[in-house]
XYZ file of C-alpha atoms in Angstrom:
346
model
C 128.940 46.883 175.149
C 127.193 45.412 172.094
C 129.308 45.190 168.967
C 126.508 46.822 166.977
C 125.690 49.678 169.283
C 124.415 52.191 166.681
C 121.674 50.565 164.555
C 119.668 52.510 161.986
C 115.978 51.638 162.442
C 114.141 51.968 159.141
C 110.358 52.157 158.972
C 107.283 54.346 158.641
C 107.952 56.134 161.907
C 106.782 59.593 162.887
C 103.770 59.316 160.580
C 101.175 59.769 163.364
C 100.018 56.187 162.851
C 99.350 54.248 166.055
C 100.252 50.961 164.378
C 103.710 52.130 163.336
C 104.125 53.811 166.732
C 103.435 50.448 168.372
C 105.997 48.743 166.135
C 108.631 51.307 167.083
C 107.885 50.954 170.795
C 108.263 47.168 170.599
C 111.431 47.450 168.506
C 113.099 49.913 170.867
C 112.199 47.762 173.871
C 113.740 44.712 172.193
C 117.134 46.205 171.367
C 120.103 44.838 173.314
C 121.270 46.946 176.235
C 123.680 49.649 175.128
C 122.261 50.248 171.670
C 121.900 53.903 170.688
C 119.513 53.742 167.740
C 119.078 56.260 164.966
C 115.460 56.231 163.736
C 114.087 57.240 160.341
C 111.079 59.493 160.949
C 108.885 62.013 159.178
C 107.902 63.986 162.303
C 111.345 63.915 163.866
C 110.454 66.205 166.748
C 107.642 63.929 167.887
C 109.808 60.797 167.790
C 112.695 62.515 169.570
C 110.414 63.894 172.272
C 108.466 60.688 172.806
C 111.270 58.121 172.732
C 114.435 60.080 173.469
C 116.229 58.832 170.343
C 118.155 60.466 167.528
C 116.367 60.672 164.184
C 116.932 61.236 160.486
C 114.423 62.531 157.935
C 112.900 59.412 156.378
C 111.687 61.389 153.357
C 115.250 62.343 152.343
C 117.098 59.557 150.521
C 120.374 61.456 150.823
C 119.950 61.870 154.583
C 119.069 58.211 155.126
C 121.946 56.998 152.961
C 124.269 59.247 154.920
C 122.913 57.739 158.125
C 123.801 54.245 156.887
C 127.421 55.352 156.840
C 127.238 56.566 160.449
C 125.615 53.406 161.828
C 126.828 49.899 162.576
C 123.782 47.989 161.291
C 120.485 48.534 159.491
C 117.201 47.141 160.839
C 114.024 47.141 158.763
C 111.562 47.396 161.624
C 108.178 45.834 161.011
C 105.556 46.572 158.426
C 106.023 45.570 154.799
C 108.828 47.628 153.296
C 109.768 45.335 150.410
C 106.598 45.769 148.356
C 105.534 47.637 145.248
C 101.931 48.507 146.077
C 103.099 51.949 147.252
C 105.290 52.324 144.160
C 108.170 50.611 142.409
C 110.400 53.517 143.447
C 109.597 52.815 147.100
C 110.843 49.256 146.633
C 113.992 50.528 144.900
C 114.593 52.891 147.847
C 114.626 50.083 150.407
C 116.558 47.702 148.178
C 119.191 50.409 147.729
C 119.583 50.693 151.502
C 120.241 46.955 151.745
C 122.859 47.076 148.985
C 124.520 50.184 150.435
C 124.776 48.747 153.933
C 126.157 45.426 152.752
C 128.669 47.167 150.465
C 130.009 48.816 153.635
C 130.171 45.481 155.440
C 127.270 46.291 157.761
C 124.639 43.719 158.732
C 121.047 44.156 157.582
C 118.240 42.670 159.672
C 114.644 42.286 158.516
C 112.669 42.309 161.766
C 109.040 41.209 161.818
C 108.692 42.019 158.136
C 105.920 41.358 155.687
C 106.985 40.682 152.102
C 104.995 41.861 149.123
C 102.838 42.348 147.302
C 105.246 42.257 144.366
C 103.001 42.832 141.375
C 105.675 43.625 138.808
C 108.133 41.149 137.296
C 110.975 43.604 137.840
C 109.982 43.870 141.528
C 110.334 40.127 141.991
C 113.655 40.206 140.151
C 114.902 42.982 142.432
C 113.854 41.274 145.665
C 115.310 37.971 144.445
C 118.656 39.740 144.230
C 118.365 41.552 147.563
C 117.214 38.778 149.916
C 120.514 36.811 149.818
C 122.295 39.948 151.060
C 120.265 40.086 154.279
C 122.064 38.984 157.439
C 119.041 37.751 159.413
C 115.289 37.862 158.943
C 112.039 37.166 160.743
C 108.699 37.291 158.948
C 105.394 38.367 160.442
C 103.308 35.785 158.560
C 103.730 32.445 156.747
C 102.753 33.970 153.407
C 105.749 36.304 153.468
C 108.116 33.456 154.315
C 106.640 31.358 151.504
C 107.078 34.227 149.044
C 110.719 34.585 150.112
C 111.300 30.877 149.493
C 109.622 31.098 146.088
C 112.081 33.851 145.190
C 114.988 31.547 145.940
C 115.814 32.540 149.509
C 117.756 29.559 150.858
C 117.089 30.613 154.452
C 113.408 31.505 154.531
C 113.820 33.008 158.006
C 111.777 32.462 161.134
C 108.061 33.150 161.212
C 106.142 34.714 164.079
C 103.043 36.800 164.546
C 103.265 40.552 164.044
C 105.721 42.016 166.605
C 102.968 44.211 168.069
C 101.518 41.058 169.646
C 104.321 41.274 172.209
C 102.899 44.418 173.855
C 101.888 44.087 177.492
C 98.198 43.106 177.688
C 95.344 45.028 179.268
C 92.612 43.636 181.520
C 89.314 43.595 179.608
C 86.455 45.171 181.536
C 84.125 46.145 178.712
C 81.024 44.004 179.199
C 78.058 46.072 178.053
C 80.442 48.752 176.800
C 80.490 50.724 173.558
C 81.338 49.441 170.101
C 84.718 50.790 168.956
C 85.344 51.315 165.237
C 88.913 51.321 163.892
C 87.807 52.320 160.394
C 89.759 53.943 157.588
C 89.016 55.459 154.184
C 89.514 52.909 151.409
C 88.968 52.904 147.643
C 86.650 49.914 148.126
C 84.155 52.119 149.988
C 83.311 55.351 148.222
C 80.136 57.351 148.803
C 77.038 55.155 148.663
C 79.173 51.999 148.947
C 79.344 52.741 152.693
C 75.573 52.486 153.092
C 75.071 48.709 153.520
C 77.923 48.569 156.036
C 76.549 51.486 158.029
C 73.082 49.910 157.973
C 74.557 46.682 159.331
C 76.266 48.726 162.030
C 72.981 50.416 162.901
C 71.316 47.036 163.519
C 74.203 45.671 165.572
C 73.524 47.121 169.019
C 71.109 50.072 168.847
C 71.479 50.853 172.546
C 75.294 51.186 172.534
C 77.509 54.158 171.821
C 79.771 53.973 168.751
C 83.303 55.271 169.295
C 85.222 56.000 166.097
C 88.912 55.514 166.945
C 91.275 56.783 164.201
C 94.602 54.969 164.007
C 96.184 57.210 161.364
C 95.811 60.886 162.223
C 96.114 62.160 158.658
C 94.005 59.464 156.986
C 91.390 58.308 159.490
C 90.547 61.404 161.500
C 87.468 63.126 160.174
C 86.026 59.999 158.559
C 82.948 60.170 160.781
C 82.439 63.855 159.969
C 82.889 63.142 156.273
C 80.288 60.374 156.271
C 77.918 62.607 158.215
C 78.452 65.469 155.753
C 77.610 63.150 152.860
C 74.316 62.258 154.529
C 75.287 58.597 154.808
C 74.528 58.264 158.533
C 70.962 57.943 159.707
C 69.953 60.358 162.490
C 69.967 57.500 165.005
C 73.441 56.295 163.994
C 74.822 59.833 163.967
C 73.378 60.562 167.414
C 75.279 57.742 169.102
C 78.548 58.188 167.190
C 81.543 60.253 168.257
C 85.213 60.356 167.355
C 87.937 59.800 169.947
C 91.599 60.713 169.764
C 94.322 58.448 171.104
C 97.855 59.826 170.862
C 99.650 56.617 171.862
C 99.056 52.899 171.304
C 98.493 52.300 175.025
C 95.685 54.877 175.064
C 94.001 53.038 172.190
C 94.353 49.724 174.032
C 92.671 51.174 177.113
C 89.741 52.362 175.010
C 89.442 48.865 173.541
C 89.688 47.246 176.972
C 86.512 49.099 177.986
C 84.555 48.144 174.851
C 81.984 45.448 174.209
C 83.297 44.923 170.673
C 85.986 46.345 168.401
C 85.385 46.335 164.640
C 88.731 46.909 162.948
C 89.801 47.633 159.400
C 93.293 48.586 160.556
C 95.644 45.614 161.097
C 97.158 47.013 164.271
C 93.756 48.143 165.477
C 92.747 44.480 165.356
C 95.944 43.318 167.061
C 95.982 45.925 169.835
C 92.284 45.363 170.556
C 92.779 41.609 170.838
C 95.889 42.156 172.968
C 93.714 44.309 175.233
C 91.421 41.308 175.673
C 88.507 42.872 173.798
C 86.016 41.029 171.583
C 86.966 41.699 167.955
C 85.826 41.315 164.369
C 87.617 42.448 161.227
C 86.758 44.156 157.962
C 89.396 43.344 155.374
C 90.579 45.871 152.797
C 93.928 44.044 152.506
C 95.047 40.376 152.673
C 97.144 41.106 155.776
C 93.961 41.890 157.736
C 92.313 38.684 156.530
C 95.413 36.700 157.541
C 95.440 38.212 161.039
C 91.731 37.500 161.493
C 92.290 33.897 160.421
C 95.071 33.545 163.005
C 92.722 34.915 165.658
C 89.700 32.905 164.589
C 87.507 36.014 164.571
C 84.890 36.959 161.962
C 86.228 38.840 158.947
C 84.155 40.481 156.215
C 85.789 41.441 152.927
C 85.126 44.924 151.615
C 85.289 44.068 147.906
C 81.598 43.170 147.864
C 78.397 43.773 149.826
C 78.193 42.674 153.471
C 77.206 39.023 154.007
C 73.503 38.671 154.803
C 74.301 37.216 158.222
C 76.903 39.826 159.195
C 74.710 41.506 161.817
C 74.175 38.166 163.535
C 77.882 37.333 163.364
C 78.818 40.649 164.960
C 76.112 40.302 167.608
C 77.531 36.901 168.525
C 80.861 38.607 169.249
C 79.438 41.237 171.608
C 80.886 40.923 175.116
C 82.605 37.666 174.086
C 86.398 38.005 174.195
C 88.609 35.684 172.206
C 89.945 32.585 173.967
C 93.053 33.687 175.829
C 95.113 30.642 174.745
C 94.862 31.970 171.176
C 96.173 35.375 172.210
C 98.942 33.828 174.328
C 100.017 31.610 171.413
C 100.340 34.595 169.099
C 102.236 36.573 171.724
C 104.639 33.680 172.327
C 105.346 33.327 168.612
C 106.939 36.800 168.549
C 110.013 35.364 170.289
C 111.511 34.737 166.850
C 111.699 38.502 166.304
C 113.577 39.027 169.569
C 116.129 36.448 168.454
C 116.828 38.451 165.298
C 117.533 41.579 167.344
C 119.930 39.572 169.504
C 122.241 39.561 166.473
C 122.981 43.193 167.309
C 124.599 42.172 170.585
């Protein structure tokens, strides 16, 4: 039996977000045989039912700290937990878990983590103190590893692509298929600011259906209806648009595998679509999306300004043209570094 058979898996689980669901699925599949994980989750019933694991309320600091005492190790599972863009208190919460676990002699693993942003001086000071306490780490991008080194981390940790790249691929069969939109609300696009992007979308492929695929149930669902209610969709664009619902990451991948193009704002929408073999292009509301698009070599338009004048042509060039498979295979292979971190639990 593994020495660390009861790990506490810490992350944004049970939030009805397909990206975090995919991270949890990959993490659970990568645990050494014999592990009986305890998972932090908001919707505990959903996580228990879907994955057959024990859970603890991730919104209760007291409950999570109590869980640290009942577990043999703590694993920060994907995403970017050590950051202060959510709030400084969020960063303090996760730093406190590291300190608590290490004070009890329990290993702390950072698995497939992003680091930052750390906008406050006190945030950088806090992370500089916490990183040396970590037992093992793998980063999901070179920028996070570089930030760790700049904060004095002697062992910068291994670097691989986002762990979700390790999901089993789908066979793309979407030539001539619909355009799938993994869009989300964002402060960069409010009201009329959507108009030039929607007009670009209207010119892209007038004969194809547009499938709006929400990745976060509470944030993304209803975006199409909201834009329609604001009168921002032309009659033609509205007529060929409809919203889908995917309850699991694999369902979303199958939708993407039947598409002629996926336009993704969501990081894991971009990754799962590319892993499904679909043609992709990105719209970046966050540097992590830009970084993933750069790794893929796919077009990426930033949302902090108007669309580039040639964006329609760039998207049209992507239609029915999947990414080179060697690129996808390289990114998938690079996730091995994350598996090696989990092996420390054995």
